[in-house]
XYZ file of N, CA and C in Angstrom:
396
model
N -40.560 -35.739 126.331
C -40.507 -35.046 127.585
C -41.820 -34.292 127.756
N -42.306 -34.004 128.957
C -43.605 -33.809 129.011
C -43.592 -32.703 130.348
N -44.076 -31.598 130.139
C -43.635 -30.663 131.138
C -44.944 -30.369 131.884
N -44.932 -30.577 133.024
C -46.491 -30.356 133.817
C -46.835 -28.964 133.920
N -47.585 -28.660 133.912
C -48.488 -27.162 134.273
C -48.646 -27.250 135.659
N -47.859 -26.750 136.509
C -48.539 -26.448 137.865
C -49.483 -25.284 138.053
N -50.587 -26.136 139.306
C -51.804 -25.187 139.026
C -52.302 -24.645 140.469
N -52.940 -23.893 140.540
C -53.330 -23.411 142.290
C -54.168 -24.140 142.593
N -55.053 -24.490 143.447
C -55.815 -24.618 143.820
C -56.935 -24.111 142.956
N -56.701 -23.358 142.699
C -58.786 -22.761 141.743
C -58.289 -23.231 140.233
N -56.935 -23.828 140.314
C -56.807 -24.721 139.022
C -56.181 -23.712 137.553
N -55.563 -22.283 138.138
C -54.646 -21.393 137.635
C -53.629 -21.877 137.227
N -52.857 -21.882 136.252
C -51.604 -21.994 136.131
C -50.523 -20.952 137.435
N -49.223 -21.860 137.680
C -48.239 -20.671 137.756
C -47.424 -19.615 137.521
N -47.936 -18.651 137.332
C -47.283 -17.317 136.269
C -47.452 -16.548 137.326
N -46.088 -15.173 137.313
C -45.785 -14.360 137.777
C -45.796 -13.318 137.164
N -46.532 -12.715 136.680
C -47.119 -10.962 136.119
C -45.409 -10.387 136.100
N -44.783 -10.128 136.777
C -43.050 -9.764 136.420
C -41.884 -10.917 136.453
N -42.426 -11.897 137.041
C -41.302 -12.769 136.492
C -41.181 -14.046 135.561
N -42.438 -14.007 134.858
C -43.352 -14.740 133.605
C -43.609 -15.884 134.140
N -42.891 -17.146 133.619
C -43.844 -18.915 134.275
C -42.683 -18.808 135.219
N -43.085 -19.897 135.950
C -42.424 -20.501 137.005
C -41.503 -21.415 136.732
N -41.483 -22.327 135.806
C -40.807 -23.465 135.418
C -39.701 -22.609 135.188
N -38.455 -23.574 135.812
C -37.416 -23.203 135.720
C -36.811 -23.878 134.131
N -35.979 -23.183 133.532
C -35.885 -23.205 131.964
C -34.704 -24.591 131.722
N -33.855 -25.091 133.316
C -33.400 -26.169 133.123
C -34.378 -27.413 132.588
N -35.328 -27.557 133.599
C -36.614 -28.455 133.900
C -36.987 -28.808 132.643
N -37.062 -27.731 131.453
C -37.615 -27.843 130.167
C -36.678 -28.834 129.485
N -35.516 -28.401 129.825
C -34.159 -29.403 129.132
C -34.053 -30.534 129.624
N -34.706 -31.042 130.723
C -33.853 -32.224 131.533
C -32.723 -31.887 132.219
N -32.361 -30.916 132.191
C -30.951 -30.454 133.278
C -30.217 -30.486 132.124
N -30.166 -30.852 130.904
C -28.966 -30.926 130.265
C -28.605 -28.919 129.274
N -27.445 -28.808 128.981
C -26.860 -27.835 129.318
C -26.476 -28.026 127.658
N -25.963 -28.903 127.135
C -25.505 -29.016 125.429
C -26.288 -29.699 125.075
N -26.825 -28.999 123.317
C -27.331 -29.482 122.383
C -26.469 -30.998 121.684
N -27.342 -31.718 121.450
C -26.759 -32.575 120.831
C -25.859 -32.486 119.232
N -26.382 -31.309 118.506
C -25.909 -30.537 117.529
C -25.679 -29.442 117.514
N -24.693 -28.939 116.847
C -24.505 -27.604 116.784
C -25.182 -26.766 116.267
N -25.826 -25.905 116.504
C -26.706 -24.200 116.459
C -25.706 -23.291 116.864
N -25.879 -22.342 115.949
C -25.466 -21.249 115.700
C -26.729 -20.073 115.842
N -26.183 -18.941 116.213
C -27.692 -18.261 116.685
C -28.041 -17.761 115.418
N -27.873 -17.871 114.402
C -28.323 -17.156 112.785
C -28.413 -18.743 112.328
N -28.737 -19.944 112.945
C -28.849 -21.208 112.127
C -30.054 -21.193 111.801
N -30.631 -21.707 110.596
C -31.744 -21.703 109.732
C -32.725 -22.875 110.427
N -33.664 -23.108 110.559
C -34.071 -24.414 111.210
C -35.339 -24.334 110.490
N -36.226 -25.158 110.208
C -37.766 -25.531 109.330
C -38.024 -26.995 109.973
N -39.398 -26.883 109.820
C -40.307 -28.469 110.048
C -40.422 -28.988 108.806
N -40.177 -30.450 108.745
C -40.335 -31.153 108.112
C -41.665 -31.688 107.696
N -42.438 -31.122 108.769
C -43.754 -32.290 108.359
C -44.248 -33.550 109.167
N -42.983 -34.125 109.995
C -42.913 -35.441 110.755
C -43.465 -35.072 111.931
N -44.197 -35.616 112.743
C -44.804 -35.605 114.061
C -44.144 -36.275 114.788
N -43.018 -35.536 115.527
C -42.013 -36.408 116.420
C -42.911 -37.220 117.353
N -42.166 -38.302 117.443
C -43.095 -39.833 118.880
C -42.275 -39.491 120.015
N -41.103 -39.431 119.966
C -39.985 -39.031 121.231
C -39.954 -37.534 121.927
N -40.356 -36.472 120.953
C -40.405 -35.084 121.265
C -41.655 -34.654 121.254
N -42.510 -34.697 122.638
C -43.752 -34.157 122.708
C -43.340 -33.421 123.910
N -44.410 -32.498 123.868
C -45.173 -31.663 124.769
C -45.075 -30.122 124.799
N -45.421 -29.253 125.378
C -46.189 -27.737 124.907
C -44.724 -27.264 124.393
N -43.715 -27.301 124.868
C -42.337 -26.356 124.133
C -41.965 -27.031 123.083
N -42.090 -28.551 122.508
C -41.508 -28.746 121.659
C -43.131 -28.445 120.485
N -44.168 -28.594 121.275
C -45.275 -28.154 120.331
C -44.924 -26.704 120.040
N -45.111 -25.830 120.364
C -44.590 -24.506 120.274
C -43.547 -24.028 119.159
N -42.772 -24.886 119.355
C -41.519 -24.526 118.521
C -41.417 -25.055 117.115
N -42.318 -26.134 117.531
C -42.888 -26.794 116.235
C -43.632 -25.447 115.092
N -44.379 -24.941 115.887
C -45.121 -24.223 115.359
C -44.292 -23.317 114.294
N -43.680 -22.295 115.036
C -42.984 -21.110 114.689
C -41.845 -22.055 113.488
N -41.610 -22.971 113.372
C -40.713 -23.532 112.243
C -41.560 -24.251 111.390
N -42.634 -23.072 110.685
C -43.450 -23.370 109.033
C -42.769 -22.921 108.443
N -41.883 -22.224 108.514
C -40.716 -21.700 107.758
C -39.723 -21.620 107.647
N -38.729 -21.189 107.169
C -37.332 -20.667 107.687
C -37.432 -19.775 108.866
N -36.607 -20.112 109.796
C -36.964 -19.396 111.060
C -35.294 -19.494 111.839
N -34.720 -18.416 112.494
C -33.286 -18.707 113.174
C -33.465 -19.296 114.552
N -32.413 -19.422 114.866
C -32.806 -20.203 116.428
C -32.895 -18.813 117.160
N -32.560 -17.576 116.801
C -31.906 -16.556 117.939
C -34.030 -15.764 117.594
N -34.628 -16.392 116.720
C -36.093 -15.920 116.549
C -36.771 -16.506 117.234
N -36.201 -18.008 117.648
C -37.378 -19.021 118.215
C -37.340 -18.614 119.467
N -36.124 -18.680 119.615
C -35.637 -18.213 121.666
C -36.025 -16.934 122.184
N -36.591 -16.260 120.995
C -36.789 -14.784 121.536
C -38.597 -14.947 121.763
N -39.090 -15.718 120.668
C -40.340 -16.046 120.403
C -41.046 -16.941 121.949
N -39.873 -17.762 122.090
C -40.540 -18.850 123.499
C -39.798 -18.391 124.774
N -39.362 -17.121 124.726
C -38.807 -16.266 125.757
C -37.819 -17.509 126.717
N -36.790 -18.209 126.158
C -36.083 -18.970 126.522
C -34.986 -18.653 126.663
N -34.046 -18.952 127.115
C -32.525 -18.625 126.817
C -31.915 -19.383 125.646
N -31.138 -18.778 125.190
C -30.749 -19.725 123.190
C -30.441 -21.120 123.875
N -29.403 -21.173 124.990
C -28.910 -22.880 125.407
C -30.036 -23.625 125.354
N -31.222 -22.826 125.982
C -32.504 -23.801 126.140
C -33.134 -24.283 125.038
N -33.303 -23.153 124.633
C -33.627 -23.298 122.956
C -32.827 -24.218 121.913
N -32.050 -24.650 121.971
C -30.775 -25.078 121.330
C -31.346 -26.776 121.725
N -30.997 -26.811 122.630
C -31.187 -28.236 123.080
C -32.648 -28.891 122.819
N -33.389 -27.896 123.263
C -34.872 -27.897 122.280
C -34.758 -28.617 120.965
N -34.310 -27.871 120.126
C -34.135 -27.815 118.440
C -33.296 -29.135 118.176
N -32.026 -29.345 118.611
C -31.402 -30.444 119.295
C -32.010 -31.622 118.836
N -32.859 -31.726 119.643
C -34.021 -33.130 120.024
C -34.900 -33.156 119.047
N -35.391 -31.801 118.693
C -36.524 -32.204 117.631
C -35.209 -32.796 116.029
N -34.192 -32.059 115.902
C -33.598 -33.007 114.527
C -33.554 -34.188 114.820
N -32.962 -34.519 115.873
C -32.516 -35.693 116.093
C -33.675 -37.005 115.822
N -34.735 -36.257 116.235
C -36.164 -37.596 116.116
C -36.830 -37.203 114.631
N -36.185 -35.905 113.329
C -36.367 -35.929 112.340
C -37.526 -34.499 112.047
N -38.292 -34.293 113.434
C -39.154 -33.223 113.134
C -38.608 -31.943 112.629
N -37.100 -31.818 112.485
C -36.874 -30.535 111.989
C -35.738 -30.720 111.244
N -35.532 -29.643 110.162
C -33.912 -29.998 110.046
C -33.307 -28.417 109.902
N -31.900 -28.011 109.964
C -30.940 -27.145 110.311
C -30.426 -26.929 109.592
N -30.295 -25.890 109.044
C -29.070 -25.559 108.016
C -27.976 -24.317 108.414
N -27.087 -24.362 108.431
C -25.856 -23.530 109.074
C -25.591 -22.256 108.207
N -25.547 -21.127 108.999
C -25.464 -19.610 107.712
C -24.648 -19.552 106.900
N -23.944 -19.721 106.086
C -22.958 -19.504 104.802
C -21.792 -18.824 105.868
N -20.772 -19.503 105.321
C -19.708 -18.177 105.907
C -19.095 -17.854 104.594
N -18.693 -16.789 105.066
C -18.275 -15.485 104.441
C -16.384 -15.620 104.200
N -15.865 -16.066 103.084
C -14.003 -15.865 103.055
C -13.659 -14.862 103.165
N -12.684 -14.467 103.496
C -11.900 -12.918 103.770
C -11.165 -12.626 102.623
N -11.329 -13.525 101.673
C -10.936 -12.953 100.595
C -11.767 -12.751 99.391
N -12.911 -12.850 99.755
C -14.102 -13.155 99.160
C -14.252 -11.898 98.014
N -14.714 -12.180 96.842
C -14.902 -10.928 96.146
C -15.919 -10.148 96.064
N -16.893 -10.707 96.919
C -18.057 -9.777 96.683
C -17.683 -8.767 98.510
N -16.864 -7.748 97.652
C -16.847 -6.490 99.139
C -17.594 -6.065 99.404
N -17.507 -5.393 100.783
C -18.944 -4.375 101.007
C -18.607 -3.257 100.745
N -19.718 -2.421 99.866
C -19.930 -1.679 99.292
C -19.870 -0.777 100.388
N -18.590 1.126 100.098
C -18.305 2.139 101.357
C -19.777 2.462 100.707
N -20.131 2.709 99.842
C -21.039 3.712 99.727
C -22.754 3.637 100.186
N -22.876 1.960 100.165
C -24.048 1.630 101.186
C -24.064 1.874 102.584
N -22.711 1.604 102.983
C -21.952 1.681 104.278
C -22.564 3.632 105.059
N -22.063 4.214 104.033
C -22.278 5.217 104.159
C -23.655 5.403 104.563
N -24.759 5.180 103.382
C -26.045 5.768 103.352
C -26.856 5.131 104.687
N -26.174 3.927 105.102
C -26.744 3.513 106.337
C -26.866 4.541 107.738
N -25.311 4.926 107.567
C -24.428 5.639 108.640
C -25.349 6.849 108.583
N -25.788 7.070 107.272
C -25.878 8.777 107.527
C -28.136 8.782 107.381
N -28.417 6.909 107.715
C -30.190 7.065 107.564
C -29.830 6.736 109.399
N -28.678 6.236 109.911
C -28.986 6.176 111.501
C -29.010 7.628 112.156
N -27.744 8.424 111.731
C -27.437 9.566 112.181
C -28.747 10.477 112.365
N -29.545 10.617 111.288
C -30.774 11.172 110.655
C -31.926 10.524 112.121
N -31.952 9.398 112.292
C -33.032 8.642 113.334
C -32.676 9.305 114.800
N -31.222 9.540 114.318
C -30.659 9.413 116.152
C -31.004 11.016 116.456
């Protein structure tokens, strides 16, 4: 997918000083609305290394970028000032053609033995109280 830069006349991009680019954040998706995989906004996502052939152009370059590491989706979307759906479907496309892969946050059993500790609980409560 390949997203055009619209430009003025003196050959400016379109950006709005308060309402950032112009491109509407469907346009980026293709209109589509669901990821082909599931993301979770604490999902782990990294580059592989692969130079997607199917997933080009500046947002999936972009996003490429910011995943040299472990990186969440709720970091990338904040990073490419997207909405997470957008973002999602983004990330989506790049596994799917291999440039990235996903790993899902651990969940947590309710009967789990490692409790949370009142007394960290506490020292938190009482380093916010202290800020506030």
């Amino acid at each position: 997918m390949t997203v055009r830069r619209l430009r003025r006349q003196g050959g400016e991009p379109w950006y709005d000083d308060a309402a950032g680019r112009l491109v509407r954040p469907y346009t980026i998706s293709n209109g589509r609305t669901r990821p082909t995989a599931h993301f979770d906004l604490l999902t782990m996502v990294m580059a592989t290394g692969r130079r997607p052939v199917s997933c080009q152009g500046p947002d999936y370059a972009q996003v490429l970028r910011l995943c040299g590491g472990p990186v969440s989706v709720a970091e990338i979307a904040a990073h490419i000032r997207l909405p997470a759906a957008v973002t999602k479907v983004l990330l989506a496309d790049l596994v799917d053609c291999g440039a990235i892969t996903a790993r899902a946050p651990a969940a947590v059993s309710a009967g789990s033995a490692s409790r949370t500790d009142r007394a960290l609980l506490e020292a938190v409560l009482n380093g916010l109280r202290k800020r506030l």
